[in-house]
XYZ file of C-alpha atoms in Angstrom:
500
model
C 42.298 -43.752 0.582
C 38.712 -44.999 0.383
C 37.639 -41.527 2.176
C 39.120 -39.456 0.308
C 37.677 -41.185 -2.910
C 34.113 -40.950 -1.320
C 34.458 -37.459 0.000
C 35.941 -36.354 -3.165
C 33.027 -37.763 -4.617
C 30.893 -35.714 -2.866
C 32.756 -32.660 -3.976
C 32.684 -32.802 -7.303
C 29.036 -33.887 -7.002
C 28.363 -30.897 -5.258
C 30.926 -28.461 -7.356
C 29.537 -29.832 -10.392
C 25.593 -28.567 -10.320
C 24.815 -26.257 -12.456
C 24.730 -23.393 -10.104
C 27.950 -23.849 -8.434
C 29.258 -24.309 -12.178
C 28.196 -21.322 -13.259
C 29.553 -19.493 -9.741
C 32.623 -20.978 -10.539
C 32.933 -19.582 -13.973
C 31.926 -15.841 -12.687
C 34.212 -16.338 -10.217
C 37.258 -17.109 -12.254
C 36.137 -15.056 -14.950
C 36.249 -11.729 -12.410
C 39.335 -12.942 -10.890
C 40.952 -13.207 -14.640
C 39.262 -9.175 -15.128
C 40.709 -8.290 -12.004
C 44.609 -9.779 -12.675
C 44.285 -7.963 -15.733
C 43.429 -4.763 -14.964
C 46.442 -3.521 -12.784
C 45.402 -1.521 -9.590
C 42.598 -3.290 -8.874
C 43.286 -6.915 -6.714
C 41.398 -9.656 -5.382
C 41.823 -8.101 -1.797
C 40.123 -5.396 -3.344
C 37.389 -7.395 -5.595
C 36.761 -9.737 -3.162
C 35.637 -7.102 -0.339
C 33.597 -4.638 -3.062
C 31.723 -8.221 -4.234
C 31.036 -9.459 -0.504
C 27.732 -7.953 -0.809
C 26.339 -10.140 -3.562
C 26.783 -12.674 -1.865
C 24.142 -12.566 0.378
C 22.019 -14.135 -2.019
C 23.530 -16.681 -2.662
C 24.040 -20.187 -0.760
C 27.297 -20.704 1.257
C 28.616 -22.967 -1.129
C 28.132 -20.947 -3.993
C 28.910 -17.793 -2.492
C 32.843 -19.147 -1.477
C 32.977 -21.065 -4.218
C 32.838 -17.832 -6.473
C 35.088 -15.899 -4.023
C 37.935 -18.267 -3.851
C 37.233 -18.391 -8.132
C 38.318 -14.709 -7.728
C 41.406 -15.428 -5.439
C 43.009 -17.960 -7.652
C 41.760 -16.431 -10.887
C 43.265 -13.231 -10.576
C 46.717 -15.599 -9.970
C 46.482 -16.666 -13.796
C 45.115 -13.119 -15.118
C 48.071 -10.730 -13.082
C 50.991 -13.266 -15.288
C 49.251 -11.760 -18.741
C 49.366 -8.054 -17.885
C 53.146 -9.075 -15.908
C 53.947 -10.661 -19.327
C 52.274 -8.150 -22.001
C 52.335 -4.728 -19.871
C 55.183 -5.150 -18.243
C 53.337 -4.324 -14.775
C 52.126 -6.957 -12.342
C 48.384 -7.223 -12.070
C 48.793 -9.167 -8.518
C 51.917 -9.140 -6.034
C 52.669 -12.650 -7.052
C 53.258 -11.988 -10.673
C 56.519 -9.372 -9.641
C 58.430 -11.915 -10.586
C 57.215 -12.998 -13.474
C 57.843 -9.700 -15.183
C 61.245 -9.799 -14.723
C 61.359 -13.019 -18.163
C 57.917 -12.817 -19.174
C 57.846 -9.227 -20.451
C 61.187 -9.932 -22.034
C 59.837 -13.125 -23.514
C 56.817 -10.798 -24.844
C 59.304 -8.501 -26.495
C 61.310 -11.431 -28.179
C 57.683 -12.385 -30.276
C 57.510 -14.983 -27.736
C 54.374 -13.786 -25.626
C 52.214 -16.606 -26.445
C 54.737 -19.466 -25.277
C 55.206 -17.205 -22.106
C 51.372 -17.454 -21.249
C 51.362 -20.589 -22.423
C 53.652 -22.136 -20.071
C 52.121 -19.853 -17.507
C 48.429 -20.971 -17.687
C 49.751 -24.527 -17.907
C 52.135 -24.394 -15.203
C 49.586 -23.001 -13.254
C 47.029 -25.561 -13.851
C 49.585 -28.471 -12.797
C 50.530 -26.588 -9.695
C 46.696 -25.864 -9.052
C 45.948 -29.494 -9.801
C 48.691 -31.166 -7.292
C 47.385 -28.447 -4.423
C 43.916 -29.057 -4.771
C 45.228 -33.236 -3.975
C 47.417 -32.057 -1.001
C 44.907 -30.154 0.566
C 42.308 -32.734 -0.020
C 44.753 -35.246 1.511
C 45.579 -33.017 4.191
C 42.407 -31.713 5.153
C 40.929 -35.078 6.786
C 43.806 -35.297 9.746
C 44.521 -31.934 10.008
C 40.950 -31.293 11.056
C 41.037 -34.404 13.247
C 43.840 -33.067 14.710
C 42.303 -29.663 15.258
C 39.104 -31.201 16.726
C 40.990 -32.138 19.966
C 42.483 -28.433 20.352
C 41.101 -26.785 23.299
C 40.412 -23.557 23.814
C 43.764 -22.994 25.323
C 45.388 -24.377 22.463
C 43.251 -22.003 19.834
C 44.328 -19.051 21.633
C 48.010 -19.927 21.453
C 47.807 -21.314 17.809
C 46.462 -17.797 16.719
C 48.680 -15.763 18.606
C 51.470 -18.367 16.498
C 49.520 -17.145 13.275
C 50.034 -13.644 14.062
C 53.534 -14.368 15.062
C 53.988 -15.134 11.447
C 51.826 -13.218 9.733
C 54.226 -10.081 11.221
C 57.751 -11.641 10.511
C 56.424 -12.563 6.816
C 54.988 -8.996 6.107
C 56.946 -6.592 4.338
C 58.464 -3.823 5.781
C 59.298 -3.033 9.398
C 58.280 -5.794 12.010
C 57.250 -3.116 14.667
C 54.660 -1.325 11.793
C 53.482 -4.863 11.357
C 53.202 -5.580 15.125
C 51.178 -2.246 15.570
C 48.593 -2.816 12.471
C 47.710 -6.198 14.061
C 47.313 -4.787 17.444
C 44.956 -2.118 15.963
C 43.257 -4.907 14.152
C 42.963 -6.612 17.469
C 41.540 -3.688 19.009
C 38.917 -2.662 16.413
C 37.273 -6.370 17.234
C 36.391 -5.210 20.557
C 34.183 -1.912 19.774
C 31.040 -2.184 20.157
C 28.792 -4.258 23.167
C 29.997 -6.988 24.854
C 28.246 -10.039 24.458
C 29.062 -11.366 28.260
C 28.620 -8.508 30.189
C 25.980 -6.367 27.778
C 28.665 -3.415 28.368
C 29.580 -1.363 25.360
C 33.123 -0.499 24.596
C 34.954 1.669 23.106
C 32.048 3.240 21.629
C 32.823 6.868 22.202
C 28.679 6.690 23.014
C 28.061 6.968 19.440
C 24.725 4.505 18.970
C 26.006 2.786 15.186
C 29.216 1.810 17.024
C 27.249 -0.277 19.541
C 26.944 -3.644 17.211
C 30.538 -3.126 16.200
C 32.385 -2.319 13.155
C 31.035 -4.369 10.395
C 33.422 -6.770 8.596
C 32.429 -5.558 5.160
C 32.967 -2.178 5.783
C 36.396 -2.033 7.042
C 37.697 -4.517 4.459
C 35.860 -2.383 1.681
C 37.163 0.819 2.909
C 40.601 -0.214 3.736
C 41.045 -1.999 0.718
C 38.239 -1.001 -2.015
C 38.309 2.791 -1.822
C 42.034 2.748 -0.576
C 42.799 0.928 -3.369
C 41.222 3.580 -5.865
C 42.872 6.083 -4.163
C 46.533 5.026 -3.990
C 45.506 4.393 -8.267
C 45.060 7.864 -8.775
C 47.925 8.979 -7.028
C 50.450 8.567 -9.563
C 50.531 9.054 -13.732
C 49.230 5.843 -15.387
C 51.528 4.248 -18.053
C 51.714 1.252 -19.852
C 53.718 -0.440 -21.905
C 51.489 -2.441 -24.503
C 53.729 -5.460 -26.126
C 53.207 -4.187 -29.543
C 54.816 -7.500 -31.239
C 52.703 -10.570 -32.451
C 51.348 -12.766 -29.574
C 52.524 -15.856 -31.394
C 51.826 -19.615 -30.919
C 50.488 -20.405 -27.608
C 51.162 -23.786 -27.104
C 55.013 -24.351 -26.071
C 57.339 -26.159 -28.033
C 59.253 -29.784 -27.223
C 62.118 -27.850 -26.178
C 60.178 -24.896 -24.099
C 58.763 -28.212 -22.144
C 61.987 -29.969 -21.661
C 63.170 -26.717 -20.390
C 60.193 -25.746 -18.209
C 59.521 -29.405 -16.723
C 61.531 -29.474 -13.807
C 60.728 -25.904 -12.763
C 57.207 -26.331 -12.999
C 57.961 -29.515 -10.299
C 60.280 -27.731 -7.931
C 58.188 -24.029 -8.199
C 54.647 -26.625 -7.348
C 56.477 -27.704 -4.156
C 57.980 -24.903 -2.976
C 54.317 -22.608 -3.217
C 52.133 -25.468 -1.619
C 54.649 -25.746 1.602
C 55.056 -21.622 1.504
C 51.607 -21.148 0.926
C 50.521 -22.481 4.000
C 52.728 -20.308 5.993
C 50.429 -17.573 7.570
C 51.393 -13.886 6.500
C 53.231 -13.438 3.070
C 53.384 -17.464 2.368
C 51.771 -17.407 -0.966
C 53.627 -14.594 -2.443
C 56.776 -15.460 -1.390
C 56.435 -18.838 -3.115
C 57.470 -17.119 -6.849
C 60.284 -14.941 -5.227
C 61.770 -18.585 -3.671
C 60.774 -20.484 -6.732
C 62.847 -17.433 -9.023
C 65.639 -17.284 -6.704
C 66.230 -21.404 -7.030
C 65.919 -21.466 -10.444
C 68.353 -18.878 -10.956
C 70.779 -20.600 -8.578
C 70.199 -24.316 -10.062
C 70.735 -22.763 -14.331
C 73.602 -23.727 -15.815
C 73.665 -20.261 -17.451
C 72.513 -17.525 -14.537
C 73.041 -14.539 -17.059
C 69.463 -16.042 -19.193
C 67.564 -15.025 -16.210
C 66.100 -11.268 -16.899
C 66.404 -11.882 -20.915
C 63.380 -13.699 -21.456
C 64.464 -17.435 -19.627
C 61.570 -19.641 -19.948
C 62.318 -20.971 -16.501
C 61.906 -17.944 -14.949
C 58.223 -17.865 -16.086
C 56.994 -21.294 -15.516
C 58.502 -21.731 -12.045
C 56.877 -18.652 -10.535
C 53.822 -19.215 -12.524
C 53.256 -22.441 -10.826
C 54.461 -21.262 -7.164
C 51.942 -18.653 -7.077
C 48.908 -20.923 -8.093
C 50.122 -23.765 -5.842
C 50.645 -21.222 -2.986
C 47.119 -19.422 -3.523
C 45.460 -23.059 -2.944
C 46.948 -24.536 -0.343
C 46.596 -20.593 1.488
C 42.860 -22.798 2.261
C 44.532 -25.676 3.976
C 44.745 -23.129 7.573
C 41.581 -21.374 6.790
C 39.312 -24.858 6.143
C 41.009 -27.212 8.665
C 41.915 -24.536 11.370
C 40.009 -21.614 10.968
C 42.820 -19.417 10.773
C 43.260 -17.027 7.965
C 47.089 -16.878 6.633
C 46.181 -13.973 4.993
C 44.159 -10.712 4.015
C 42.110 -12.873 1.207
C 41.685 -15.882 3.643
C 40.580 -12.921 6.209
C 37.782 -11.782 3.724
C 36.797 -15.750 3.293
C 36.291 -16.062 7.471
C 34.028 -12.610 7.006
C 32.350 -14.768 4.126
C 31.783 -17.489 6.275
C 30.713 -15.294 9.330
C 28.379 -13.221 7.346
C 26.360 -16.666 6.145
C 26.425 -18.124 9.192
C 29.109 -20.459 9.171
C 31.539 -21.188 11.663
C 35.610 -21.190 10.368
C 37.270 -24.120 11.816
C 37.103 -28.117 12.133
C 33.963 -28.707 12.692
C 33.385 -27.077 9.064
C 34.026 -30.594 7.310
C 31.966 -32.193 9.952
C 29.214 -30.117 9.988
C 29.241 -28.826 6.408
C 31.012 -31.728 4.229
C 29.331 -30.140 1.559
C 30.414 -26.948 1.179
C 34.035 -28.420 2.359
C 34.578 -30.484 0.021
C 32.455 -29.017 -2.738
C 35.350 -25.981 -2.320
C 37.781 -28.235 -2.946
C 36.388 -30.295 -5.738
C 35.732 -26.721 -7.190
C 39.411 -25.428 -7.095
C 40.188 -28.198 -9.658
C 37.529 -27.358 -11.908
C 38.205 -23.504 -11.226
C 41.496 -24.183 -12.576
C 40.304 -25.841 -15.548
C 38.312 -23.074 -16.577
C 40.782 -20.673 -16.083
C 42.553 -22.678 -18.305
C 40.340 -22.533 -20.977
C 39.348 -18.754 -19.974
C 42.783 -17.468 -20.426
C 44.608 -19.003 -23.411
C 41.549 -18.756 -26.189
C 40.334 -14.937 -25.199
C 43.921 -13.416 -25.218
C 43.066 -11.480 -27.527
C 40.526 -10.263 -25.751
C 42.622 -9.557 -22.463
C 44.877 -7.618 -24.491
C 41.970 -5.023 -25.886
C 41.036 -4.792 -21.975
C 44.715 -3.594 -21.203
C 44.022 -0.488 -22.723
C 41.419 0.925 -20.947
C 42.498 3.521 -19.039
C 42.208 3.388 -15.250
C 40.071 7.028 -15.222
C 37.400 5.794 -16.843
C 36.864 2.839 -14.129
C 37.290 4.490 -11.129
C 34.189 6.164 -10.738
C 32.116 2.843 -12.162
C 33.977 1.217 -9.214
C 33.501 3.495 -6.487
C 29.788 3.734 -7.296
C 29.685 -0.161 -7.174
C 31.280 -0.141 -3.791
C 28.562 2.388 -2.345
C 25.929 0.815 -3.801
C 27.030 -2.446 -2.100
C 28.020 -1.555 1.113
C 24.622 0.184 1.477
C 22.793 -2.876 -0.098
C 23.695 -4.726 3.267
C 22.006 -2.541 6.247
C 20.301 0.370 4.394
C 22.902 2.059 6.711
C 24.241 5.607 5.008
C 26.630 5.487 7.734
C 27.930 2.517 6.214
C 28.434 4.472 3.439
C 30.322 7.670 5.135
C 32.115 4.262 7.312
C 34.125 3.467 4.081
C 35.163 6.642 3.057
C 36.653 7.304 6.372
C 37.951 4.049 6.194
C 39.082 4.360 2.712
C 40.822 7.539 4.119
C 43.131 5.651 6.516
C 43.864 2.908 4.426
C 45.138 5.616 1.687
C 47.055 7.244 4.527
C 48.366 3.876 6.345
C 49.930 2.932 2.635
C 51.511 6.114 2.448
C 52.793 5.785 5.773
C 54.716 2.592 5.182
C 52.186 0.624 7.060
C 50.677 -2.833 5.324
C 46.709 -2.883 6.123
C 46.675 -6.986 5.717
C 47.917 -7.540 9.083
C 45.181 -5.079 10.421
C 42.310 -7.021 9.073
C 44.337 -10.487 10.288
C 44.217 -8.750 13.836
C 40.241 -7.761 13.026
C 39.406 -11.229 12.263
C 41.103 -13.028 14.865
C 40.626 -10.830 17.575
C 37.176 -11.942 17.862
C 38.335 -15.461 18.071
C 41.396 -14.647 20.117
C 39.422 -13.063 22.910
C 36.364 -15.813 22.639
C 39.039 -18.366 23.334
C 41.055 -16.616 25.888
C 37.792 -15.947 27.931
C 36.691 -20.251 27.345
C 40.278 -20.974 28.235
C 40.464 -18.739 31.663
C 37.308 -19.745 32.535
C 37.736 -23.305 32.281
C 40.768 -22.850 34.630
C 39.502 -20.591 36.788
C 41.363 -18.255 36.038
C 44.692 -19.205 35.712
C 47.252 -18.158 33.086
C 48.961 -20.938 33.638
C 46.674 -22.826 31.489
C 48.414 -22.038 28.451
C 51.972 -23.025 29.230
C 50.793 -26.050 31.775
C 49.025 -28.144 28.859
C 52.198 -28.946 26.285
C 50.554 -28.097 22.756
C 49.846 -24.363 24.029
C 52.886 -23.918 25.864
C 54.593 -25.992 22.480
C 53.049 -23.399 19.933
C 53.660 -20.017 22.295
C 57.234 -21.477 22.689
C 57.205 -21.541 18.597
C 55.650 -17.926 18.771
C 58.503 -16.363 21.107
C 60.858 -17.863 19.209
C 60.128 -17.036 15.945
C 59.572 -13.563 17.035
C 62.903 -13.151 19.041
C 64.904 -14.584 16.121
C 63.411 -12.281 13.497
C 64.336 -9.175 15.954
C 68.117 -10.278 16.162
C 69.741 -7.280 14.411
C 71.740 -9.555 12.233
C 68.264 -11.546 10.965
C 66.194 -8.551 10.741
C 68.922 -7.094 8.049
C 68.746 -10.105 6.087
C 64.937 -10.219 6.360
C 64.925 -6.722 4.809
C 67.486 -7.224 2.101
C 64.804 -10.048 0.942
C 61.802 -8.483 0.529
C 63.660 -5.447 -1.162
C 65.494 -7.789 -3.468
């Protein structure tokens, strides 16, 4: 108890400089833009803003990304609430009540109990990862390189039975993920692969440009593909600050929807936004009266609202203690990280308690920004609503050229994430999800860095993996999970989820 007092000490010491303050409020101030403007995400944001970073110190530079992440969380539940159109995946739900709640005259309560569920939920994660972080990164400090291999291939075990759509799509985009980490020259041998002898593929596909192209300009194409509407709440916003009975009602949901995102949110793949589906689904189940739910139920905002925040935080616990991304946004963190030097994994809080725990002090005072972002400047959210999405687009894609080339003075950088942006547009069309692609990208590095440490410490032998019982444990997990989400009967029920 005394460490965690003295490292969270050190956080908030650290988060609370001026610099990392002002980060911080950028941060969730761009994530808030970005939730509220549907079509563009933090997947999105997040990959058009690595650039900037560059000048900026590691700290700093995360602290403002993972601002974004969980900002955009609070700013896609007003355009779910007033447009009727989620600005993130994790605010589907919250349409559903919220919009209705918006038509009723009721909008203000709804973002009300939104942006202070979401604060509670943010608060509790930001003390279960703190608490969590210590031992899990003990634990992860005896891992050997045997055991990394087979904990990763368990990530992406998960990552592809928690992705929507078809299991084998999801299997393939990893495994092209996978093998886009090995173009370029081989650091052991000095031979180049997969090259097709073309001289800018010889240092490899850079990070930022495949997560900007298959994201960023994918993004803005998918956008234009279909006719824009939206459907402006044209009723009074209302008091913001929920009533006695709107709290006795909310309470318990807010509770349950806090647990249920901080243990899903952990989960590699789809964790965090299946946390406000589960949280929806229970509170429907546990109401008295089921038929509320869809009219404007209270519950069915506050719930959600909280799952998603709690869910979006503890998505760190993996990344920070592990080095393992659950997801595409975690993925974009380790390419952070990578670019400034630092190595994801344990030996982060060891060798940089600062920027550890300053990220974690930071998510707390994140949240209370975002709190005091979100409720006062309504107003101002709602005037943002209604600018229409052609008359961002080309503001956007000039950004994302601009920075892309800002990092190597490279105009094949440039011509990198159109073509990039091109298969992205084309994957999405296809029915294929690009997050587990850039999962495979970022831990196919670390995959085969590990496998190589591993073999060569045994000479060799695969049996490495299944002779030492935590590898053999976690592929055991791996098989499993994978065999049991193939089973005809499972798969069916897996899809009739994600399509409800």
């Amino acid at each position: 108890m005394g460490d965690l007092v003295s490292n969270l000490s050190l956080g908030f010491s650290v988060a609370l400089s001026l610099q990392n303050l002002v980060l911080a409020f950028l941060g969730c101030l761009v994530g808030t833009l970005i939730g509220v403007l549907p079509g563009v995400g933090p997947i999105a944001t997040i990959a058009m803003l690595l650039p900037i970073t560059f000048g900026f110190d590691p700290t700093g530079a995360l602290i403002m990304l993972a601002g974004i992440y969980y900002g955009a969380q609070y700013g896609g539940s007003t355009t779910a609430i007033l447009v009727n159109i989620p600005g993130e995946a994790t605010s589907v739900v919250t349409t559903l009540d919220g919009h209705q709640m918006a038509r009723q005259g009721r909008a203000g309560v709804a973002l009300g109990i939104a942006a202070i569920g979401s604060f509670f939920a943010g608060t509790v994660a930001t003390i279960v990862i703190a608490a969590l972080g210590a031992p899990l990164t003990r634990l992860a400090l005896v891992f050997g390189p045997a055991e990394y291999f087979s904990l990763m291939v368990m990530g992406l075990v998960f990552a592809v039975v928690l992705a929507r759509g078809s299991i084998l799509k999801a299997v393939a985009m990893i495994l092209v993920g996978v093998l886009l980490s090995t173009v370029g020259t081989d650091l052991e041998t000095g031979q180049e692969r997969m090259t097709l002898g073309l001289q800018f593929l010889s240092d490899g596909i850079d990070f930022a440009v495949l997560a900007m192209g298959v994201f960023g300009i994918a993004e803005i194409l998918r956008n234009l593909d279909h006719t824009e509407t939206r459907d402006v709440v044209r009723q009074a916003i209302g008091r913001l600050l929920p009533n006695r009975d709107d709290f006795r009602q909310s309470y318990k949901p807010v509770l349950r929807g806090t647990f249920i995102g901080a243990v899903l949110g952990i989960l590699p793949g789809n964790g965090a936004v299946l946390g406000p589906f589960a949280s929806y689904t229970v509170e429907k189940k546990l109401a008295k009266d089921p038929s509320r739910f869809g009219r404007g139920a209270i519950e069915g905002v506050a719930g959600p609202e909280s799952a998603n925040n709690a869910g979006a935080q503890t998505s760190f616990i993996p990344l920070l203690t592990l080095g393992i991304p659950p997801n595409a946004v975690m993925a974009l963190m380790v390419g952070a990280m990578t670019i400034h030097g630092i190595v994801p994994g344990p030996q982060v809080m060891t060798r940089n308690p600062d920027l550890f725990w300053g990220m974690i002090a930071s998510m707390w005072v994140g949240n209370l920004m975002l709190l005091v972002i979100n409720l006062p400047l309504v107003g101002m959210w709602v005037r943002l609503l209604k600018v229409p999405y052609h008359l961002m687009f080309p503001a956007i894609l000039m950004f994302c050229c601009i920075g892309i080339y800002s990092i190597n003075s490279l105009p094949t950088d440039v011509m990198f994430i159109a073509f990039f942006g091109l298969v992205g547009y084309l994957l999405i069309k296809f029915g294929f999800e690009p997050a587990p692609m850039l999962l495979g990208f970022v831990l196919g590095k670390l995959l085969e860095e590990n496998l190589r440490r591993a073999l060569i410490l045994s000479r060799g032998s695969l049996g490495t993996f299944v002779d030492r019982p935590v590898s053999a444990g976690l592929l055991l997990v791996a098989v499993a999970l994978l065999v049991v989400a193939l089973l005809p009967t499972i798969r069916k029920g897996r899809d009739e989820v994600f399509t409800e």
